Short mmCIF file of C-alpha atoms and ligand atoms in Angstrom, two decimals:
data_model
loop_
_atom_site.label_atom_id
_atom_site.label_comp_id
_atom_site.label_asym_id
_atom_site.label_seq_id
_atom_site.Cartn_x
_atom_site.Cartn_y
_atom_site.Cartn_z
CA MET A 1 0.16 0.45 -0.08
CA GLU A 2 1.37 3.46 -0.74
CA ILE A 3 0.12 6.90 -1.97
CA ILE A 4 2.65 8.85 -4.70
CA ILE A 5 2.08 12.30 -5.35
CA ASN A 6 2.89 13.26 -8.46
CA ASN A 7 4.31 17.06 -9.19
CA LEU A 8 1.32 18.43 -7.21
CA SER A 9 0.33 22.16 -7.24
CA LYS A 10 -2.72 24.21 -6.27
CA ARG A 11 -3.82 27.29 -6.87
CA TYR A 12 -6.54 29.64 -5.50
CA GLY A 13 -6.47 32.79 -7.93
CA LYS A 14 -2.94 33.67 -8.00
CA LYS A 15 -2.18 32.50 -4.70
CA GLU A 16 -0.02 29.04 -5.20
CA VAL A 17 0.16 27.01 -2.12
CA LEU A 18 1.03 24.23 -3.03
CA LYS A 19 4.35 23.95 -5.14
CA ASN A 20 4.65 21.08 -7.32
CA ILE A 21 4.91 18.51 -4.34
CA SER A 22 6.31 14.93 -5.37
CA LEU A 23 6.11 12.49 -2.52
CA THR A 24 5.72 8.36 -1.72
CA ILE A 25 4.02 8.02 1.47
CA PRO A 26 4.37 4.28 2.66
CA GLU A 27 2.41 2.32 5.05
CA GLY A 28 1.99 3.19 8.42
CA MET A 29 1.51 6.38 10.09
CA TYR A 30 2.55 9.89 8.41
CA GLY A 31 3.22 13.09 9.82
CA LEU A 32 3.14 16.02 7.93
CA LEU A 33 4.21 18.66 9.55
CA GLY A 34 4.11 23.02 9.21
CA ARG A 35 3.20 26.50 10.12
CA ASN A 36 0.06 27.94 10.44
CA GLY A 37 -1.21 28.43 6.46
CA ALA A 38 2.20 26.00 5.31
CA GLY A 39 -0.61 24.87 3.45
CA LYS A 40 -0.80 21.49 5.64
CA THR A 41 -5.44 21.74 5.36
CA SER A 42 -5.13 22.33 0.85
CA PHE A 43 -3.08 19.18 1.04
CA MET A 44 -5.54 17.21 3.66
CA ARG A 45 -8.07 18.35 1.26
CA ILE A 46 -7.27 17.55 -2.15
CA LEU A 47 -6.14 14.00 -0.72
CA ALA A 48 -9.48 13.58 0.68
CA THR A 49 -10.80 14.17 -3.02
CA LEU A 50 -12.97 17.35 -1.18
CA SER A 51 -10.82 19.63 -3.59
CA ILE A 52 -9.01 19.61 -7.25
CA PRO A 53 -5.18 20.34 -7.67
CA THR A 54 -4.51 22.53 -10.21
CA ASN A 55 -1.67 20.74 -11.38
CA GLY A 56 -0.19 16.99 -11.09
CA ASP A 57 -1.75 14.05 -9.79
CA ILE A 58 -1.97 11.51 -6.63
CA GLN A 59 -2.17 7.79 -7.08
CA MET A 60 -3.46 5.67 -4.59
CA ASN A 61 -2.80 2.00 -4.58
CA GLY A 62 -2.34 2.51 -8.08
CA VAL A 63 -5.70 4.59 -8.43
CA SER A 64 -5.59 8.62 -9.29
CA ILE A 65 -7.59 10.59 -7.03
CA LYS A 66 -9.48 11.70 -10.48
CA GLU A 67 -11.44 8.36 -9.58
CA THR A 68 -13.40 10.44 -6.44
CA THR A 69 -15.98 7.63 -6.15
CA LYS A 70 -13.20 4.07 -5.67
CA VAL A 71 -10.84 6.97 -3.71
CA ARG A 72 -13.63 7.61 -1.29
CA GLU A 73 -14.06 3.87 -0.33
CA MET A 74 -10.29 3.53 0.15
CA ILE A 75 -10.56 6.67 2.09
CA GLY A 76 -11.72 8.00 6.11
CA TYR A 77 -11.33 12.20 6.28
CA LEU A 78 -10.91 13.89 9.80
CA PRO A 79 -11.35 17.50 9.08
CA GLN A 80 -9.52 19.83 11.18
CA ASP A 81 -12.77 21.97 12.31
CA PHE A 82 -14.30 18.48 12.55
CA SER A 83 -18.39 19.39 14.06
CA ILE A 84 -21.23 16.44 13.79
CA TYR A 85 -24.75 17.30 14.60
CA LYS A 86 -24.38 18.17 18.06
CA ASN A 87 -28.05 17.92 19.85
CA MET A 88 -28.19 13.79 18.92
CA THR A 89 -26.50 10.94 20.70
CA VAL A 90 -22.66 9.65 19.80
CA PHE A 91 -25.06 6.27 19.00
CA GLY A 92 -27.54 8.23 16.61
CA ALA A 93 -24.42 10.40 15.09
CA LEU A 94 -22.64 7.91 13.84
CA ASP A 95 -25.98 5.30 12.67
CA TYR A 96 -26.97 8.21 10.55
CA LEU A 97 -23.84 8.83 8.48
CA GLY A 98 -23.51 5.29 8.55
CA LEU A 99 -26.67 5.09 6.90
CA LEU A 100 -25.77 7.86 4.40
CA SER A 101 -22.66 5.82 3.91
CA ASN A 102 -24.89 2.70 2.78
CA LEU A 103 -23.79 0.08 5.22
CA PRO A 104 -26.18 -2.26 5.74
CA ASN A 105 -28.41 -2.81 9.13
CA LYS A 106 -26.80 -5.31 10.63
CA ILE A 107 -22.84 -4.46 9.43
CA ARG A 108 -23.67 -1.21 10.73
CA LYS A 109 -24.48 -1.28 14.27
CA GLU A 110 -21.78 -3.93 14.85
CA ARG A 111 -19.29 -1.77 12.96
CA ILE A 112 -20.52 0.95 15.28
CA TYR A 113 -19.92 -0.20 18.34
CA THR A 114 -16.53 -1.72 17.63
CA LEU A 115 -15.52 1.41 16.64
CA LEU A 116 -16.45 2.97 20.19
CA GLU A 117 -14.98 0.24 22.13
CA GLN A 118 -12.21 0.92 20.33
CA VAL A 119 -12.13 5.03 20.50
CA HIS A 120 -12.86 4.33 24.26
CA LEU A 121 -16.32 6.13 23.87
CA LYS A 122 -18.63 2.28 24.75
CA ASP A 123 -19.56 3.93 28.17
CA ASN A 124 -21.07 7.80 25.94
CA THR A 125 -23.17 5.96 22.81
CA LYS A 126 -25.95 7.86 24.71
CA THR A 127 -24.48 11.16 25.37
CA LYS A 128 -24.91 14.06 23.21
CA VAL A 129 -21.96 14.92 20.94
CA LYS A 130 -22.27 18.52 22.48
CA ALA A 131 -21.84 16.98 26.16
CA LEU A 132 -18.41 15.68 24.75
CA SER A 133 -14.89 16.59 25.31
CA GLY A 134 -12.21 18.15 23.11
CA GLY A 135 -10.49 14.75 23.40
CA MET A 136 -13.64 12.59 23.09
CA LYS A 137 -14.74 14.53 20.42
CA ARG A 138 -12.13 14.02 18.27
CA ARG A 139 -12.12 10.79 19.44
CA LEU A 140 -15.46 10.06 17.93
CA GLY A 141 -14.65 12.29 14.38
CA ILE A 142 -11.90 9.10 14.08
CA ALA A 143 -15.25 6.86 14.98
CA GLN A 144 -16.88 8.79 12.16
CA ALA A 145 -13.71 8.43 9.49
CA LEU A 146 -13.61 4.75 9.88
CA LEU A 147 -17.21 3.49 9.99
CA HIS A 148 -16.78 2.64 6.40
CA ASN A 149 -13.20 0.27 7.01
CA PRO A 150 -10.83 2.77 5.17
CA GLN A 151 -7.30 1.46 4.49
CA ILE A 152 -6.00 5.28 4.05
CA LEU A 153 -6.59 8.38 7.10
CA ILE A 154 -6.26 11.20 7.01
CA VAL A 155 -6.08 13.60 10.03
CA ASP A 156 -5.48 16.89 10.29
CA GLU A 157 -4.99 18.72 12.99
CA PRO A 158 -6.31 16.45 15.82
CA THR A 159 -4.55 17.77 18.55
CA ALA A 160 -4.90 20.92 18.41
CA GLY A 161 -6.86 22.20 21.54
CA LEU A 162 -6.52 18.88 23.62
CA ASP A 163 -4.79 18.94 27.13
CA PRO A 164 -1.05 16.94 27.35
CA GLU A 165 -2.98 13.33 28.48
CA GLU A 166 -5.72 13.56 26.15
CA ARG A 167 -2.64 14.22 23.55
CA ILE A 168 -0.73 11.28 24.13
CA ARG A 169 -3.65 8.87 24.06
CA PHE A 170 -5.36 10.42 20.54
CA ARG A 171 -1.78 9.73 19.40
CA ASN A 172 -1.85 6.12 20.37
CA LEU A 173 -5.05 5.22 19.31
CA LEU A 174 -3.87 6.83 15.84
CA SER A 175 -0.72 3.99 16.38
CA ASP A 176 -3.58 1.48 17.08
CA PHE A 177 -4.93 2.01 13.58
CA SER A 178 -2.15 2.49 11.68
CA ASP A 179 -1.39 -1.27 11.77
CA GLY A 180 -2.13 -1.95 7.87
CA ARG A 181 -3.03 1.01 7.13
CA ILE A 182 -1.54 4.10 5.90
CA VAL A 183 -2.46 7.05 8.29
CA ILE A 184 -1.49 10.61 7.66
CA LEU A 185 -1.17 12.95 10.29
CA SER A 186 -1.12 16.98 10.25
CA THR A 187 -0.03 19.30 12.74
CA HIS A 188 2.20 22.28 13.53
CA ILE A 189 3.91 20.57 16.46
CA ALA A 190 7.07 18.32 16.26
CA SER A 191 5.96 16.44 19.51
CA ASP A 192 3.28 14.89 18.44
CA ILE A 193 4.63 12.67 15.90
CA GLU A 194 8.11 12.07 17.48
CA SER A 195 6.68 8.96 19.72
CA THR A 196 4.31 7.63 16.35
CA CYS A 197 4.69 8.16 12.91
CA GLN A 198 7.91 6.48 11.09
CA ASN A 199 7.89 8.83 8.57
CA VAL A 200 7.49 13.01 8.17
CA ALA A 201 7.06 15.59 5.35
CA VAL A 202 7.24 19.22 6.02
CA LEU A 203 5.47 21.98 4.15
CA ASN A 204 6.87 25.26 4.58
CA LYS A 205 5.11 28.10 2.64
CA GLY A 206 3.82 25.60 -0.29
CA ASN A 207 7.25 23.82 -0.50
CA ILE A 208 8.03 20.20 0.52
CA LEU A 209 11.47 21.25 2.96
CA PHE A 210 12.12 17.33 3.92
CA HIS A 211 10.56 14.27 3.57
CA GLY A 212 12.25 11.24 5.09
CA SER A 213 12.37 9.24 8.51
CA THR A 214 11.73 11.42 11.73
CA GLU A 215 14.98 10.25 13.45
CA THR A 216 16.74 12.05 9.56
CA LEU A 217 15.15 14.62 10.42
CA ARG A 218 15.49 14.96 14.10
CA LYS A 219 19.50 14.36 12.58
CA GLN A 220 19.74 17.25 10.64
CA ALA A 221 19.86 19.41 13.59
CA ASP A 222 23.50 17.18 15.01
CA HIS A 223 26.06 19.80 16.16
CA LYS A 224 23.95 22.87 15.93
CA VAL A 225 22.20 22.93 19.28
CA TYR A 226 24.27 24.24 22.34
CA LEU A 227 23.89 24.95 25.78
CA ILE A 228 24.96 28.42 26.92
CA THR A 229 24.81 30.46 30.26
CA VAL A 230 25.51 34.07 30.22
CA PRO A 231 25.58 37.32 32.20
CA LYS A 232 22.15 38.84 32.07
CA SER A 233 23.13 41.76 30.38
CA LEU A 234 24.10 39.69 27.64
CA ASP A 235 21.07 38.79 26.54
CA LYS A 236 19.81 41.76 23.70
CA PRO A 237 22.89 40.44 21.38
CA ILE A 238 21.97 36.87 22.61
CA LYS A 239 19.49 36.96 21.26
CA GLU A 240 19.92 38.42 18.23
CA HIS A 241 22.87 36.71 17.23
CA TYR A 242 21.42 33.54 17.35
CA TYR A 243 17.90 31.14 17.09
CA VAL A 244 17.02 30.17 20.42
CA LEU A 245 15.15 27.06 21.14
CA ASN A 246 14.71 27.75 25.01
CA ARG A 247 15.74 30.27 27.91
CA ASN A 248 16.11 29.61 31.64
CA SER A 249 16.95 32.15 33.99
CA THR A 250 19.32 31.09 36.26
CA ASN A 251 21.11 32.42 39.30
CA THR A 252 24.15 32.26 37.81
CA GLY A 253 23.02 34.65 34.81
CA ILE A 254 20.45 33.31 31.86
CA GLN A 255 20.91 29.47 30.19
CA TYR A 256 20.27 29.38 26.40
CA ARG A 257 19.28 26.75 24.31
CA ILE A 258 20.78 27.87 20.51
CA LEU A 259 20.98 26.87 17.51
CA SER A 260 24.06 27.31 15.61
CA ASN A 261 26.67 26.29 13.48
CA THR A 262 29.57 26.80 15.04
CA PRO A 263 30.70 26.25 19.06
CA PRO A 264 29.14 30.09 20.19
CA ASN A 265 32.29 29.90 23.33
CA GLU A 266 34.09 27.51 24.49
CA LEU A 267 32.12 26.27 27.36
CA ALA A 268 29.06 26.01 24.99
CA GLU A 269 27.66 22.34 25.64
CA ILE A 270 26.90 20.43 22.53
CA GLN A 271 23.25 18.54 22.87
CA THR A 272 21.60 15.64 21.07
CA PRO A 273 18.58 17.38 19.56
CA THR A 274 15.42 16.57 19.38
CA LEU A 275 13.20 16.35 16.13
CA GLU A 276 12.00 19.87 17.20
CA ASP A 277 15.45 20.83 16.89
CA GLY A 278 15.72 19.24 13.69
CA TYR A 279 12.54 21.18 12.80
CA MET A 280 13.96 24.14 13.29
CA TYR A 281 17.36 24.35 12.27
CA LEU A 282 14.86 23.67 8.86
CA LEU A 283 12.63 26.16 8.62
CA GLN A 284 15.70 28.26 9.83
CA GLN A 285 17.79 27.26 6.75
CA ALA A 286 14.22 28.17 5.14
CA GLU A 287 14.11 32.01 6.43
CA GLY A 288 17.85 32.48 4.98
CA GLU A 289 17.72 31.36 1.49
CA SER A 290 14.44 33.32 0.78
N1 ADP B 1 -10.42 28.47 0.17
C1 ADP B 1 -8.67 29.26 0.21
N2 ADP B 1 -8.98 30.12 -0.23
C2 ADP B 1 -8.01 31.21 -1.13
N3 ADP B 1 -6.73 30.69 -0.06
C3 ADP B 1 -7.10 29.75 1.08
C4 ADP B 1 -7.75 28.91 0.42
N4 ADP B 1 -7.37 27.93 1.41
C5 ADP B 1 -5.99 28.50 2.25
N5 ADP B 1 -6.04 29.20 1.49
C6 ADP B 1 -4.93 29.66 2.19
O1 ADP B 1 -3.92 28.81 1.67
C7 ADP B 1 -2.66 28.97 2.41
C8 ADP B 1 -2.44 27.85 3.33
O2 ADP B 1 -3.43 27.88 3.88
P1 ADP B 1 -3.92 26.00 4.72
O3 ADP B 1 -3.98 24.74 3.93
O4 ADP B 1 -5.08 26.19 5.30
O5 ADP B 1 -2.47 26.10 5.25
P2 ADP B 1 -2.65 25.13 6.84
O6 ADP B 1 -3.82 23.76 7.03
O7 ADP B 1 -0.95 24.64 7.07
O8 ADP B 1 -2.38 26.34 8.09
C9 ADP B 1 -2.78 29.57 3.49
O9 ADP B 1 -2.32 31.39 2.80
C10 ADP B 1 -4.36 30.27 3.17
O10 ADP B 1 -4.99 31.66 3.94
MG1 MG B 2 -4.98 23.89 8.61
#
């Protein structure tokens, strides 16, 4: 199973929001990382056949996204602004959606109960949608996207607004579903994909800055991350000269975690980069070039 994206671009009027993207997405969990406005939602809407590319094509298991009906059978989609029938119950909403997608009665009920169990909502079948917490709503969104048992699951910024526990729980849930499937998860937070995605693409201003393993992205910042402590009087020049990843006031001065191509001074301690460091380094490089 794979998704092959070939020279994809998207324009809204004169504005090009996706620029000639080529990418292969393999089975498992795939992260799409980028700042707000990078083009993640535009890209995912094309993958979900809700928007038509200006140029290029996507093949999902050999089927072009132009074959909308066939592709829709293959994909499940959880939009960024997911909301459904807030006055219905959890079960009622899913049952209704299942009816709309022509799932036969018996299969529909069985599937809904199985899914509600998997997304840990089986005690909430009678809860009204409007009474669910943010995390529960997102989990209902996943159940909705998986109703027709798709091979490809597309999830747009699902962790936004979730508290840390819900976030971890939700990530683990997606990871469970990625067995034998492709799960594409977009986010602007590197740590969302650090623990769960084997592969990642970084989108910036409509361009793919990086695609490959999360480990390779992390290593972009190898030998570039330093810890230094300086007196408070040097706060301004440090901030002006370096990209500061982290700043901490201590008794002896201010401790900075910074990006630098060379050691900033003799006392600087080199640090092992995190995925976020690799991502930040990449964005910094791109800023420098533009
Ligand atoms: N329907 C639209 N019409 C015009 N511009 C759009 C439309 N949708 C998105 N954009 C623009 O495309 C760019 C990418 O947006 P989006 O795909 O939502 O990014 P992200 O999801 O990464 O935040 C933004 O500059 C946004 O303003
Ligand atoms: Mg978005």
